[in-house]
Amino acid sequence: MSANQLAIVTGAATGIGLELARCCAQAGFNLVIAADEPMIERVAVDLRRLGVGVEAVEADLSTTEGVDKLCAAVGDRPIDALLANAGVGLGKAFLDQDFAAIKHLIDTNITGTLYLIHRAGNEMLRRKAGRILITGSIAGFVPRSFQAAYNASKAFLDSFSFALREELRDSGVTVTCLMPGATDTEFFRRAGMMDTKVGTEKKDGAYGVAKAGFDAMLRGESDIVTGLKNKIQTTVANVTPNELLARQHREMAEPGTAKS
């Protein structure tokens, strides 16, 4: 990669986002990284050791103001890659969840993500060059009980990525959807799901997931499901009635299902 190329990575303080930022730095991209927590500044210091320029932006990307703050930090620099990874999870039954938390999930996973893609995507389209990686999930294939709003948000992103890719066909701008399964990050703890089977079972490593998505983005692929187990799950989900899928997931995500 050219040392002058710029990548934006959101949700880059921990987990898959952090590892996506690391992949970009290892490939020679300069970075603007964003998260809604002060830790993003320490991440920037670490990534600069890889020999690239890194600017950290602490912003709430569930708001238009937060996205505007990130875009202001980018300024008029051309965006070569946007890795739209910011997202939050939420466990427990839908009617037991605080609605403010549900709204925050939707604003972060969907509204803020689309606003950022709209802004960066238009800049790319004007130059007829750029790569967009959207972190979706295999969760988007399954109507998961006790993660109803989260899975619906990922179904939205999965669907959106394929539609946007087609709209941008032959434009010079590619769209890739990274669809991981359960990954070893802070996600389940932050979602309040450490008393569930899915929250406590063995998970895929964040760097391997990020590297697979990053490489797929560079190749201009439409999507990548990481891990053989997850590939099998998505194949089975395509031929299984949604009612049965939702019932099966109760055993994974209902509070109190963690193994003692």
Short mmCIF file of C-alpha atoms in Angstrom, two decimals:
data_model
loop_
_atom_site.label_atom_id
_atom_site.label_comp_id
_atom_site.label_asym_id
_atom_site.label_seq_id
_atom_site.Cartn_x
_atom_site.Cartn_y
_atom_site.Cartn_z
CA MET A 1 0.00 0.00 0.00
CA SER A 2 1.06 3.56 -0.62
CA ALA A 3 2.16 5.38 2.51
CA ASN A 4 -0.22 8.15 1.47
CA GLN A 5 -3.35 6.02 1.52
CA LEU A 6 -5.86 6.74 4.29
CA ALA A 7 -8.21 4.36 6.08
CA ILE A 8 -10.96 5.20 8.56
CA VAL A 9 -11.76 2.53 11.13
CA THR A 10 -14.67 2.91 13.56
CA GLY A 11 -15.16 1.03 16.80
CA ALA A 12 -11.38 0.71 16.85
CA ALA A 13 -10.71 0.77 20.60
CA THR A 14 -11.14 -2.97 21.13
CA GLY A 15 -12.05 -6.24 19.46
CA ILE A 16 -12.50 -6.62 15.71
CA GLY A 17 -12.22 -2.87 15.13
CA LEU A 18 -8.86 -2.68 16.87
CA GLU A 19 -7.58 -5.60 14.82
CA LEU A 20 -8.90 -4.10 11.58
CA ALA A 21 -6.96 -0.94 12.41
CA ARG A 22 -3.88 -3.07 13.05
CA CYS A 23 -4.30 -4.80 9.67
CA CYS A 24 -4.52 -1.39 7.98
CA ALA A 25 -1.40 -0.14 9.73
CA GLN A 26 0.53 -3.30 8.87
CA ALA A 27 -0.43 -2.76 5.23
CA GLY A 28 0.85 0.82 5.30
CA PHE A 29 -2.38 2.81 5.55
CA ASN A 30 -2.38 6.02 7.53
CA LEU A 31 -5.31 5.95 9.91
CA VAL A 32 -8.12 7.93 11.42
CA ILE A 33 -9.56 5.72 14.14
CA ALA A 34 -12.70 6.41 16.14
CA ALA A 35 -14.49 5.11 19.20
CA ASP A 36 -16.73 6.48 21.93
CA GLU A 37 -14.20 5.86 24.71
CA PRO A 38 -10.93 7.51 25.80
CA MET A 39 -9.04 4.25 25.21
CA ILE A 40 -8.87 5.17 21.51
CA GLU A 41 -6.00 7.55 22.32
CA ARG A 42 -3.88 4.71 23.76
CA VAL A 43 -4.67 2.58 20.72
CA ALA A 44 -3.37 5.35 18.47
CA VAL A 45 -0.08 5.44 20.37
CA ASP A 46 0.36 1.68 19.94
CA LEU A 47 -0.48 1.72 16.23
CA ARG A 48 1.96 4.53 15.51
CA ARG A 49 4.73 2.11 16.45
CA LEU A 50 3.96 0.33 13.18
CA GLY A 51 5.31 3.35 11.32
CA VAL A 52 2.12 4.99 10.05
CA GLY A 53 0.28 8.18 10.89
CA VAL A 54 -2.63 7.64 13.27
CA GLU A 55 -5.20 10.20 14.39
CA ALA A 56 -7.65 9.27 17.13
CA VAL A 57 -11.16 10.68 17.38
CA GLU A 58 -13.27 10.12 20.48
CA ALA A 59 -16.86 10.51 19.28
CA ASP A 60 -20.30 9.02 19.77
CA LEU A 61 -21.02 7.62 16.32
CA SER A 62 -24.66 6.98 17.20
CA THR A 63 -25.19 10.71 16.63
CA THR A 64 -24.88 12.87 13.52
CA GLU A 65 -22.70 15.20 15.59
CA GLY A 66 -20.30 12.36 16.35
CA VAL A 67 -20.05 11.35 12.70
CA ASP A 68 -19.57 15.00 11.72
CA LYS A 69 -16.71 15.23 14.25
CA LEU A 70 -15.03 12.21 12.66
CA CYS A 71 -15.47 13.62 9.15
CA ALA A 72 -14.09 16.97 10.27
CA ALA A 73 -10.94 15.19 11.48
CA VAL A 74 -10.55 13.62 8.03
CA GLY A 75 -11.04 16.98 6.35
CA ASP A 76 -10.55 17.06 2.59
CA ARG A 77 -8.16 14.11 2.49
CA PRO A 78 -9.21 11.37 0.06
CA ILE A 79 -10.55 8.27 1.83
CA ASP A 80 -9.10 5.09 0.36
CA ALA A 81 -10.81 2.69 2.75
CA LEU A 82 -13.68 2.96 5.19
CA LEU A 83 -13.97 0.11 7.67
CA ALA A 84 -17.38 0.73 9.26
CA ASN A 85 -17.18 -1.48 12.32
CA ALA A 86 -18.74 0.51 15.19
CA GLY A 87 -21.57 -1.40 16.82
CA VAL A 88 -23.11 -2.40 20.12
CA GLY A 89 -24.96 -5.49 21.32
CA LEU A 90 -27.84 -6.00 23.71
CA GLY A 91 -28.96 -9.16 25.43
CA LYS A 92 -32.09 -10.25 27.32
CA ALA A 93 -35.72 -10.27 26.19
CA PHE A 94 -36.81 -7.30 24.09
CA LEU A 95 -39.57 -6.21 26.49
CA ASP A 96 -37.14 -6.40 29.43
CA GLN A 97 -34.64 -4.07 27.76
CA ASP A 98 -34.52 -0.36 28.43
CA PHE A 99 -35.80 1.38 25.30
CA ALA A 100 -33.06 4.00 25.48
CA ALA A 101 -30.55 1.15 25.10
CA ILE A 102 -32.50 -0.24 22.15
CA LYS A 103 -32.53 3.16 20.47
CA HIS A 104 -28.79 3.56 21.09
CA LEU A 105 -28.19 0.20 19.43
CA ILE A 106 -30.20 1.17 16.35
CA ASP A 107 -28.61 4.63 16.18
CA THR A 108 -25.12 3.14 16.43
CA ASN A 109 -25.42 0.00 14.32
CA ILE A 110 -27.66 1.42 11.60
CA THR A 111 -28.22 5.18 11.53
CA GLY A 112 -24.71 6.35 12.37
CA THR A 113 -23.14 3.68 10.18
CA LEU A 114 -25.26 4.67 7.18
CA TYR A 115 -24.59 8.37 7.68
CA LEU A 116 -20.84 7.77 7.71
CA ILE A 117 -21.00 5.51 4.66
CA HIS A 118 -23.12 8.10 2.85
CA ARG A 119 -20.56 10.83 3.51
CA ALA A 120 -17.44 8.78 2.79
CA GLY A 121 -19.06 6.92 -0.08
CA ASN A 122 -19.89 10.13 -1.91
CA GLU A 123 -16.27 11.26 -1.58
CA MET A 124 -15.12 7.93 -3.01
CA LEU A 125 -17.65 8.05 -5.82
CA ARG A 126 -16.45 11.47 -6.94
CA ARG A 127 -12.94 10.05 -7.28
CA LYS A 128 -14.21 6.70 -8.64
CA ALA A 129 -11.98 4.87 -6.16
CA GLY A 130 -12.31 3.45 -2.68
CA ARG A 131 -13.09 0.41 -0.55
CA ILE A 132 -15.84 0.04 2.04
CA LEU A 133 -15.88 -2.79 4.58
CA ILE A 134 -19.05 -3.15 6.65
CA THR A 135 -18.99 -5.37 9.73
CA GLY A 136 -22.23 -7.28 9.51
CA SER A 137 -22.68 -10.67 11.15
CA ILE A 138 -23.95 -14.18 10.62
CA ALA A 139 -26.46 -13.00 13.24
CA GLY A 140 -28.20 -11.29 10.34
CA PHE A 141 -29.20 -14.69 8.96
CA VAL A 142 -31.03 -15.73 12.12
CA PRO A 143 -33.94 -14.15 14.06
CA ARG A 144 -32.34 -14.75 17.44
CA SER A 145 -34.54 -14.62 20.50
CA PHE A 146 -33.01 -12.66 23.40
CA GLN A 147 -30.96 -10.69 20.87
CA ALA A 148 -33.89 -9.57 18.76
CA ALA A 149 -32.96 -5.94 18.11
CA TYR A 150 -29.25 -6.67 17.66
CA ASN A 151 -29.79 -9.44 15.12
CA ALA A 152 -32.31 -7.34 13.24
CA SER A 153 -29.73 -4.53 13.02
CA LYS A 154 -27.18 -6.93 11.55
CA ALA A 155 -29.73 -8.30 9.08
CA PHE A 156 -30.20 -4.70 7.95
CA LEU A 157 -26.46 -4.20 7.46
CA ASP A 158 -25.96 -7.50 5.66
CA SER A 159 -28.78 -6.68 3.25
CA PHE A 160 -27.69 -3.06 2.83
CA SER A 161 -24.12 -4.02 1.93
CA PHE A 162 -25.18 -6.23 -0.97
CA ALA A 163 -27.58 -3.60 -2.30
CA LEU A 164 -25.00 -0.81 -2.07
CA ARG A 165 -22.39 -3.00 -3.76
CA GLU A 166 -24.70 -3.48 -6.73
CA GLU A 167 -25.46 0.24 -6.96
CA LEU A 168 -21.72 0.93 -7.06
CA ARG A 169 -20.88 -1.79 -9.57
CA ASP A 170 -18.35 -0.53 -12.15
CA SER A 171 -17.93 2.75 -10.20
CA GLY A 172 -14.46 1.99 -8.87
CA VAL A 173 -15.84 1.74 -5.32
CA THR A 174 -16.18 -1.73 -3.78
CA VAL A 175 -18.31 -2.83 -0.84
CA THR A 176 -17.48 -5.89 1.24
CA CYS A 177 -19.48 -7.32 4.14
CA LEU A 178 -17.60 -9.06 6.95
CA MET A 179 -19.91 -11.57 8.63
CA PRO A 180 -18.27 -13.13 11.67
CA GLY A 181 -19.81 -15.40 14.25
CA ALA A 182 -19.22 -15.20 18.00
CA THR A 183 -15.82 -13.57 18.45
CA ASP A 184 -13.58 -13.21 21.50
CA THR A 185 -14.11 -9.51 22.25
CA GLU A 186 -15.77 -7.34 24.90
CA PHE A 187 -19.08 -7.63 23.00
CA PHE A 188 -20.86 -10.16 25.21
CA ARG A 189 -19.75 -8.58 28.48
CA ARG A 190 -20.91 -5.17 27.34
CA ALA A 191 -24.19 -6.62 26.10
CA GLY A 192 -24.86 -8.13 29.54
CA MET A 193 -24.72 -11.69 28.21
CA MET A 194 -22.13 -13.36 30.42
CA ASP A 195 -24.86 -15.48 32.03
CA THR A 196 -25.70 -17.09 28.67
CA LYS A 197 -24.31 -20.09 26.80
CA VAL A 198 -23.30 -18.00 23.77
CA GLY A 199 -21.60 -15.50 26.04
CA THR A 200 -19.38 -18.09 27.75
CA GLU A 201 -18.62 -20.63 25.00
CA LYS A 202 -15.37 -20.74 23.00
CA LYS A 203 -15.15 -18.05 20.31
CA ASP A 204 -13.12 -17.12 17.25
CA GLY A 205 -10.07 -14.90 17.67
CA ALA A 206 -10.56 -11.23 16.81
CA TYR A 207 -7.36 -10.86 14.76
CA GLY A 208 -8.13 -13.83 12.51
CA VAL A 209 -11.65 -12.49 11.87
CA ALA A 210 -10.34 -8.99 11.13
CA LYS A 211 -7.55 -10.23 8.83
CA ALA A 212 -10.01 -12.32 6.81
CA GLY A 213 -12.30 -9.31 6.39
CA PHE A 214 -9.44 -6.96 5.57
CA ASP A 215 -8.04 -9.30 2.92
CA ALA A 216 -11.51 -9.78 1.39
CA MET A 217 -11.89 -5.99 1.21
CA LEU A 218 -8.55 -5.64 -0.60
CA ARG A 219 -9.64 -8.32 -3.07
CA GLY A 220 -12.91 -6.49 -3.66
CA GLU A 221 -15.03 -9.47 -2.63
CA SER A 222 -18.71 -9.03 -1.84
CA ASP A 223 -18.69 -10.80 1.50
CA ILE A 224 -16.90 -13.21 3.76
CA VAL A 225 -18.24 -15.48 6.50
CA THR A 226 -15.35 -16.32 8.83
CA GLY A 227 -14.86 -19.83 10.22
CA LEU A 228 -16.07 -23.21 8.96
CA LYS A 229 -18.62 -23.56 11.78
CA ASN A 230 -20.15 -20.21 10.88
CA LYS A 231 -20.27 -21.09 7.18
CA ILE A 232 -22.19 -24.24 8.06
CA GLN A 233 -24.56 -22.29 10.30
CA THR A 234 -25.41 -19.80 7.56
CA THR A 235 -26.03 -22.60 5.07
CA VAL A 236 -28.36 -24.38 7.50
CA ALA A 237 -30.10 -21.10 8.37
CA ASN A 238 -31.04 -20.58 4.72
CA VAL A 239 -33.14 -23.76 4.69
CA THR A 240 -34.49 -23.70 8.26
CA PRO A 241 -37.85 -22.04 9.13
CA ASN A 242 -37.37 -18.76 10.97
CA GLU A 243 -39.67 -19.82 13.81
CA LEU A 244 -37.45 -22.83 14.50
CA LEU A 245 -34.28 -20.73 14.33
CA ALA A 246 -35.67 -18.28 16.90
CA ARG A 247 -36.67 -21.16 19.19
CA GLN A 248 -33.26 -22.83 18.90
CA HIS A 249 -31.43 -19.66 19.83
CA ARG A 250 -33.30 -19.46 23.14
CA GLU A 251 -30.96 -22.23 24.34
CA MET A 252 -27.95 -20.05 23.48
CA ALA A 253 -28.95 -16.56 24.56
CA GLU A 254 -31.65 -16.78 27.25
CA PRO A 255 -30.30 -15.47 30.57
CA GLY A 256 -29.26 -18.30 32.87
CA THR A 257 -28.17 -20.71 30.13
CA ALA A 258 -24.43 -20.39 30.85
CA LYS A 259 -22.73 -23.62 31.85
CA SER A 260 -21.83 -23.71 35.50
#
